[in-house]
Tab-separated table of C-alpha atoms in Angstrom:
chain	number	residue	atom	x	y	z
A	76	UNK	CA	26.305	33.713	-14.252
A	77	UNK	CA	23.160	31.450	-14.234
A	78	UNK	CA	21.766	34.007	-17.566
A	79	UNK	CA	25.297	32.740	-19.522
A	80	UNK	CA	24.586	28.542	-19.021
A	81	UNK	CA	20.956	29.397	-20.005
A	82	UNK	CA	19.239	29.405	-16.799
A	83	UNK	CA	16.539	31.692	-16.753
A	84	UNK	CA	15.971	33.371	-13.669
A	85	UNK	CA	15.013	36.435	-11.308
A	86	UNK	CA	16.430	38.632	-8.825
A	87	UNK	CA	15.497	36.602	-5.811
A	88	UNK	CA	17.228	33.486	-7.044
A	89	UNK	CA	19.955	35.991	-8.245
A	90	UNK	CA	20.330	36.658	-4.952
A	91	UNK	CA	19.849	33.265	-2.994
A	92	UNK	CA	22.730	31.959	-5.241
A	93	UNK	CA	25.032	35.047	-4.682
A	94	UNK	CA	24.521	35.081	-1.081
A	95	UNK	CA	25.182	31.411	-0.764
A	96	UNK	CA	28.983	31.302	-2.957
A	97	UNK	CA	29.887	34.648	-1.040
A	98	UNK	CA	29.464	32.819	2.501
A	99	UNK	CA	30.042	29.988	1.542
A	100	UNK	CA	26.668	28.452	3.217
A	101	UNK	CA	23.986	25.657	2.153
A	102	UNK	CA	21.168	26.856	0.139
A	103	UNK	CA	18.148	24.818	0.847
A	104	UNK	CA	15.781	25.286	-2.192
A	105	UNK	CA	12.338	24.359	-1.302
A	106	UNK	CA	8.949	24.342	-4.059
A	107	UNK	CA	7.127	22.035	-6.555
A	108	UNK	CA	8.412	19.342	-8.313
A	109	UNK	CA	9.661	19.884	-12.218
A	110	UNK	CA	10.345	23.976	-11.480
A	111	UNK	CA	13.964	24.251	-11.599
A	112	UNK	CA	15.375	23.649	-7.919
A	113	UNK	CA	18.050	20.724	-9.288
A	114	UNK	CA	19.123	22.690	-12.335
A	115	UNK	CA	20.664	25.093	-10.285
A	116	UNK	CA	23.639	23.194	-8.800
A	117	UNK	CA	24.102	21.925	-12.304
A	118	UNK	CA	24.191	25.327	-13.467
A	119	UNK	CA	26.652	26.229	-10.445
A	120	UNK	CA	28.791	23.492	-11.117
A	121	UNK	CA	29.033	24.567	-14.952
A	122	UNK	CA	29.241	28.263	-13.854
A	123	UNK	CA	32.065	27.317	-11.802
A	124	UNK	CA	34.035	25.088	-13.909
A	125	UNK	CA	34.109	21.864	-10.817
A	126	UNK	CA	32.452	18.322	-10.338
A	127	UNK	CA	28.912	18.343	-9.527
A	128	UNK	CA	28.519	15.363	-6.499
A	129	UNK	CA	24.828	14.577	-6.640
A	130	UNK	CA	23.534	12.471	-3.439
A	131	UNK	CA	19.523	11.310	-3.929
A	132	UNK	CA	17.671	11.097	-0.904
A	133	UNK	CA	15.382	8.308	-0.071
A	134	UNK	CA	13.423	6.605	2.615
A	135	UNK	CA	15.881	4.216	4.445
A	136	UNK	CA	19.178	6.060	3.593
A	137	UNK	CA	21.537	6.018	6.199
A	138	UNK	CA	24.684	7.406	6.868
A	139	UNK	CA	26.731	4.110	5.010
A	140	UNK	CA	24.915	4.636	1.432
A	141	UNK	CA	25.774	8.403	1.885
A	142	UNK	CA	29.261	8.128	3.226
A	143	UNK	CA	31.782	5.110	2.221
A	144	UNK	CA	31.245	1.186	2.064
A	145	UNK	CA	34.209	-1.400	1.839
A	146	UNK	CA	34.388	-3.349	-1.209
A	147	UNK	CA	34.097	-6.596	0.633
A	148	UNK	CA	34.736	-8.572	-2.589
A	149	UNK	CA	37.713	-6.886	-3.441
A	150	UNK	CA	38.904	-7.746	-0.281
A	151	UNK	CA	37.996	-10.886	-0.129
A	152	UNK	CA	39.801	-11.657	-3.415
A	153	UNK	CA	43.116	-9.771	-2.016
A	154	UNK	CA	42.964	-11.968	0.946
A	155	UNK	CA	42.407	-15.401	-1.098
A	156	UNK	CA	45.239	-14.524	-3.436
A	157	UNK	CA	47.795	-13.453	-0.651
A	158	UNK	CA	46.976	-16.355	1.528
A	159	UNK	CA	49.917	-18.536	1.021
A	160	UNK	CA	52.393	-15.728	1.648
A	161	UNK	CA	53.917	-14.020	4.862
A	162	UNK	CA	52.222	-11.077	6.026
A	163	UNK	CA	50.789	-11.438	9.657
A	164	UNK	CA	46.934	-11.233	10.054
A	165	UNK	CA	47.167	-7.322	11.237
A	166	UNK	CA	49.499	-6.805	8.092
A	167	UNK	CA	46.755	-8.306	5.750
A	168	UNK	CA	44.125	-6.158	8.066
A	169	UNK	CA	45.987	-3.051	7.648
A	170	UNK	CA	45.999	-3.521	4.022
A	171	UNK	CA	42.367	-4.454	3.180
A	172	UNK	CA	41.474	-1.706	5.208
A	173	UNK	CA	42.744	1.190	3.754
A	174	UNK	CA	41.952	3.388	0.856
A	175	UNK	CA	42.183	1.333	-2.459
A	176	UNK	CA	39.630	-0.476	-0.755
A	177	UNK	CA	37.267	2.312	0.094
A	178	UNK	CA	34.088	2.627	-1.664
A	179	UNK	CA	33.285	6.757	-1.574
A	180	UNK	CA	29.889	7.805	-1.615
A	181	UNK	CA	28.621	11.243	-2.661
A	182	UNK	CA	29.459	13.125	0.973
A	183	UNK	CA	32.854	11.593	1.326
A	184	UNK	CA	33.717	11.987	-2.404
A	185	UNK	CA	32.460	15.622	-2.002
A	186	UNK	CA	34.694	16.278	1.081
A	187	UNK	CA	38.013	14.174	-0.282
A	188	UNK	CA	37.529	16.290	-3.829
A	189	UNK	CA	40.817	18.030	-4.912
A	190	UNK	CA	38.752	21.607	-5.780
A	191	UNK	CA	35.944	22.626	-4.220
A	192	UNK	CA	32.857	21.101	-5.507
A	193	UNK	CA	28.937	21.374	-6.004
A	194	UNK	CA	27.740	18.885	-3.823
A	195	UNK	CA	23.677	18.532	-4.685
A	196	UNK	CA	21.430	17.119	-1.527
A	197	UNK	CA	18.383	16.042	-3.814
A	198	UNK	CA	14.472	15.526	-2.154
A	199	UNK	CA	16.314	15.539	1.354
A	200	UNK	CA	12.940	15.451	3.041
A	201	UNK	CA	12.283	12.579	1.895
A	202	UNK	CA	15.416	10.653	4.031
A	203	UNK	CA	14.516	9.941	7.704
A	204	UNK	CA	14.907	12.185	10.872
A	205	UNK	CA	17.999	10.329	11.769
A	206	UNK	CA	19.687	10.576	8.489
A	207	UNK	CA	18.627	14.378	8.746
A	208	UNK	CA	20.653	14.691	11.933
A	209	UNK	CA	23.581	13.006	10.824
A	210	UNK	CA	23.759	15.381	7.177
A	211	UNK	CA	23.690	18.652	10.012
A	212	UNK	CA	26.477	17.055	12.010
A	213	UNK	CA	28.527	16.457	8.856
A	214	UNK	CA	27.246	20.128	7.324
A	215	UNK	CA	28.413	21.702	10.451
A	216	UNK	CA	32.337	19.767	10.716
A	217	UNK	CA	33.266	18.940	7.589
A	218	UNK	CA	35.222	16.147	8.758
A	219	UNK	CA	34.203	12.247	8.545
A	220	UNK	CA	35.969	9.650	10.901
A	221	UNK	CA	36.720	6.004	8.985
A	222	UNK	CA	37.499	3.993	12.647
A	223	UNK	CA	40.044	1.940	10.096
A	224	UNK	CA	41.557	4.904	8.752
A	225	UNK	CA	41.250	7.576	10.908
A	226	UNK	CA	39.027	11.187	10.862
A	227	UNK	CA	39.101	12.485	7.103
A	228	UNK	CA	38.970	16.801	6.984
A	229	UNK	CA	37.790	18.461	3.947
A	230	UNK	CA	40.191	20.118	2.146
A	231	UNK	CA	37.553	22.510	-0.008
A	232	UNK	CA	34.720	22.850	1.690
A	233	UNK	CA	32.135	21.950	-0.931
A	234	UNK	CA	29.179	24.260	-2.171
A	235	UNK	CA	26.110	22.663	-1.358
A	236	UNK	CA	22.798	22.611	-2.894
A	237	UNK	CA	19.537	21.184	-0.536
A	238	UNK	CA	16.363	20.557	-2.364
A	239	UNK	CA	12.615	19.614	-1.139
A	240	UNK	CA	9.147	19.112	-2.423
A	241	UNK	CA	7.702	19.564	1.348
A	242	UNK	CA	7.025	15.857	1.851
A	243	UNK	CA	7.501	16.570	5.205
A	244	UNK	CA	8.919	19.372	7.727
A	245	UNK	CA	12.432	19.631	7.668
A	246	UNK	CA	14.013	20.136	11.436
A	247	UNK	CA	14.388	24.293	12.801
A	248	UNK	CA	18.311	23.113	12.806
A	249	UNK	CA	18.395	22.665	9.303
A	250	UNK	CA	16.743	25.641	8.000
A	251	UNK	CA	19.002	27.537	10.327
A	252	UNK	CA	22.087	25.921	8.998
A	253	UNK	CA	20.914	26.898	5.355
A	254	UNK	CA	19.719	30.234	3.281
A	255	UNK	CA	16.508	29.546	1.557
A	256	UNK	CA	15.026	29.703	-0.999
A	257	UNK	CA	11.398	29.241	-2.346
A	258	UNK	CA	10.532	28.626	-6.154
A	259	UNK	CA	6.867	28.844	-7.396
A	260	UNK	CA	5.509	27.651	-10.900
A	261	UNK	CA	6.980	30.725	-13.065
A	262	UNK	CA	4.461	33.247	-14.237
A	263	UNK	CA	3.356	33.706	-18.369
A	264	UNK	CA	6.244	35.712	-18.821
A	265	UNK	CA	8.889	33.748	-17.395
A	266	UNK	CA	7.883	30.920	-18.533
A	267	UNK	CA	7.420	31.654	-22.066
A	268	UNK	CA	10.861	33.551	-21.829
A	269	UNK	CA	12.194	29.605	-20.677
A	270	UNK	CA	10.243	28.549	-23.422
A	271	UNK	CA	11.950	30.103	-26.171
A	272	UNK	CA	15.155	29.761	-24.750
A	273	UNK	CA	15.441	25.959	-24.080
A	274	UNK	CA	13.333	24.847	-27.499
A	275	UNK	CA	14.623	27.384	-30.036
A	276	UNK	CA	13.085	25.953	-32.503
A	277	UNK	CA	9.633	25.922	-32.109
A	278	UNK	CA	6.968	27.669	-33.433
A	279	UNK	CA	6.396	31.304	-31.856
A	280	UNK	CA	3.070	30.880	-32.078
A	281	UNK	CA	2.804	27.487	-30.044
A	282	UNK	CA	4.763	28.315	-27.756
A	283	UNK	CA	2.529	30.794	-26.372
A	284	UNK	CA	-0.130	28.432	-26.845
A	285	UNK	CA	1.219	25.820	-25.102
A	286	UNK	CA	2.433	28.305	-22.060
A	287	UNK	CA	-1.230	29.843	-21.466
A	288	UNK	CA	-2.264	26.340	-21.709
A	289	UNK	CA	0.097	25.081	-18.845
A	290	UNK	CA	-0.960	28.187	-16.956
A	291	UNK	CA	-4.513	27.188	-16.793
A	292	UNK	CA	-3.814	23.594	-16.102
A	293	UNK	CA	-1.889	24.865	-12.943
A	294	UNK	CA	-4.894	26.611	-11.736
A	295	UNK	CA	-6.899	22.995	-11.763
A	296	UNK	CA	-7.227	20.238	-8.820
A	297	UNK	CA	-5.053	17.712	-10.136
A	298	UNK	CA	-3.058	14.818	-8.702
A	299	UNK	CA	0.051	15.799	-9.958
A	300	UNK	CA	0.442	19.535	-11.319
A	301	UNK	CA	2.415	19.645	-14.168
A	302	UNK	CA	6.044	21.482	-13.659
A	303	UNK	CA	8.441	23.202	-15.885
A	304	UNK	CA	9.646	20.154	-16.867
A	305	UNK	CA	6.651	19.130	-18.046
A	306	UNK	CA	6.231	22.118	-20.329
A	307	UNK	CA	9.744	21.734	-21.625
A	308	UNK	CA	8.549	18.197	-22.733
A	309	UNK	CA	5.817	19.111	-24.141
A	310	UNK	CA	7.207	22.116	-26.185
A	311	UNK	CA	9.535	19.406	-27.776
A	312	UNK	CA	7.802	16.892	-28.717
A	313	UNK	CA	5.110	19.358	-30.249
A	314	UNK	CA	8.007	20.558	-32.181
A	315	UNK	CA	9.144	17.394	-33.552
A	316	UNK	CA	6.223	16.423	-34.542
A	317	UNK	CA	6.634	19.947	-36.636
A	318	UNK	CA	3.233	21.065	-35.008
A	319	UNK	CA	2.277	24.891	-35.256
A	320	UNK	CA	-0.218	25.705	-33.052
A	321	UNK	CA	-2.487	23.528	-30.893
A	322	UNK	CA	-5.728	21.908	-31.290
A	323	UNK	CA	-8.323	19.734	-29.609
A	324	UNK	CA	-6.904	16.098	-31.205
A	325	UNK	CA	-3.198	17.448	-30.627
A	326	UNK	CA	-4.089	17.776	-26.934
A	327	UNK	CA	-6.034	14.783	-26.394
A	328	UNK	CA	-3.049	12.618	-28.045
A	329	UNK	CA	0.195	13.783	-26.352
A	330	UNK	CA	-1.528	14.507	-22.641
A	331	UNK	CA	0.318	11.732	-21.360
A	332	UNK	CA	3.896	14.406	-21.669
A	333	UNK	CA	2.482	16.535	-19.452
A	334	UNK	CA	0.036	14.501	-17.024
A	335	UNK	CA	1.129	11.309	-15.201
A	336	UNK	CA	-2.088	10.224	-13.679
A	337	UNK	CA	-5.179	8.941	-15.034
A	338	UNK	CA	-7.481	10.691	-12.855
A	339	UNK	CA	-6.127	14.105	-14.009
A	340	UNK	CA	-5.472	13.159	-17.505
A	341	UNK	CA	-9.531	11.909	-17.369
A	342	UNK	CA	-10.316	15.597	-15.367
A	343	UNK	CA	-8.558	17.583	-17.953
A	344	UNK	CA	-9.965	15.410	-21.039
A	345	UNK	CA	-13.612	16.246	-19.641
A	346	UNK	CA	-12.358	19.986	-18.892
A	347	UNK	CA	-10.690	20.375	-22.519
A	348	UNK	CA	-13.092	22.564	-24.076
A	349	UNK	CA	-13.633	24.609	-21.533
A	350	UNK	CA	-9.565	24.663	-21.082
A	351	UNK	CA	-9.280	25.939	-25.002
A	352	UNK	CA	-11.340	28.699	-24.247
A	353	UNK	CA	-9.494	30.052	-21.794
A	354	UNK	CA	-6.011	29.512	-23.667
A	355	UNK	CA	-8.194	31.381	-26.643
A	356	UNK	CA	-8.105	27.909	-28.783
A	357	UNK	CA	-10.863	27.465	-31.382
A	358	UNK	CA	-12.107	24.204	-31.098
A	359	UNK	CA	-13.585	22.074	-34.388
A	360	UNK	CA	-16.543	20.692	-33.418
């Protein structure tokens, strides 16, 4: 399923994805940045022919920018143009509070959904404890309670995607409530496979070039290490510049695709020649 929407993968994520649509459970995909762990519930949600309901974790969210909001000036215009006529204040209540009023955030969308949906928890370590709590309460029931509506049930329970970059512990509770999964930086093979796949049109020979180059990079102490992404990036942009293989200049010009930092662009620009060598680059002196 993942091969056929051109996700290139391996029999543990294989089986992480299974395992999660055949119980019907949170997987809570865990590794570095730019390797793949969001592209799956895109992938899923293709695979599966439903709505992908993406909710980005931050510092600060709380359970209102996650859940529902009212549309206060909506209902502040209602009231204003119905002023003059002969509802009673709990008729006017009654109607500003109900649905065509409510504002639905990703969980409440996800739950309210008329087929059963892909709901994608990005970064979620980096929300707060409490926020944490709340998403295992609402990961556990299913159900939300709007005080001016009443307690909303999910119809579908929706398949759910969790991902981190180990910002910070996530609780014993959560990992429980999830299957996991860790992804690593992809070996030469895989990621040359990836690669070829995603940039058909590059140059076979560059390609390789520019994977055995992202390999040793990986294997440097850098700021920020360079993800699949990053590769994927490059390869293009190499491409459309109609580039064939790689060379010292080539590097030193389009680092800033792959390296987001001055300190390790700076590390890898003193490092480049001995970086060639490994990648078996001949550099022009």
């Amino acid at each position: 399923m993942l091969q056929q929407q051109g996700y290139i993968t391996d029999k543990a994520v294989a089986m992480a994805v299974f395992l999660s649509l055949q119980l019907n459970k949170p997987l809570l995909i865990e590794g570095p940045a730019g390797v793949g762990k969001t592209e799956i519930a895109k992938v899923m949600a293709n695979a599966l022919q439903t709505n992908l309901i993406r909710l980005q974790c931050y510092e600060g969210l709380d359970a209102t920018h996650a859940l529902y909001e009212w549309n206060y000036q909506r209902q502040l215009l209602h009231l204003k143009m119905t002023e003059h006529d002969t509802h009673t204040v709990d008729e006017k209540e009654k109607t500003i509070f109900s649905e065509p009023f409510l504002m639905k955030r990703p969980l409440l969308q996800a739950i309210t959904h008329t087929q059963k949906p892909v709901l994608l928890i990005d970064e979620v370590d980096r929300s707060d404890e409490e926020f944490e709590s709340f998403l295992l309460e609402v990961l556990s029931d299913w159900q939300i309670t709007i005080p001016e509506i009443g307690t909303i049930k999910a119809t579908h329970i929706p398949q759910v995607i969790l991902t981190g970059n180990r910002t910070r512990e996530l609780s014993e509770a959560l990992r429980r409530r999830c299957l996991y999964l860790y992804i690593d930086y992809p070996d030469f093979e895989k990621e040359w496979l990836i690669v070829k796949n995603k940039v058909p049109e590059i140059d076979a020979k560059l390609g390789e070039q520019i994977t055995r180059f992202m390999q040793e990079l990986r294997k440097m102490k850098l700021e920020k290490t360079p993800g699949l992404a990053e590769t994927l990036d490059w390869a293009m942009a190499l491409s459309a510049l109609h580039i064939d293989h790689l060379d010292k200049t080539t590097i030193e010009q389009t680092l800033g695709v792959v390296l987001k930092e001055w300190q390790d662009t700076r590390q890898v620009q003193l490092s480049l020649g001995e970086l060639l060598e490994k990648v078996g680059i001949l550099s022009k002196v």
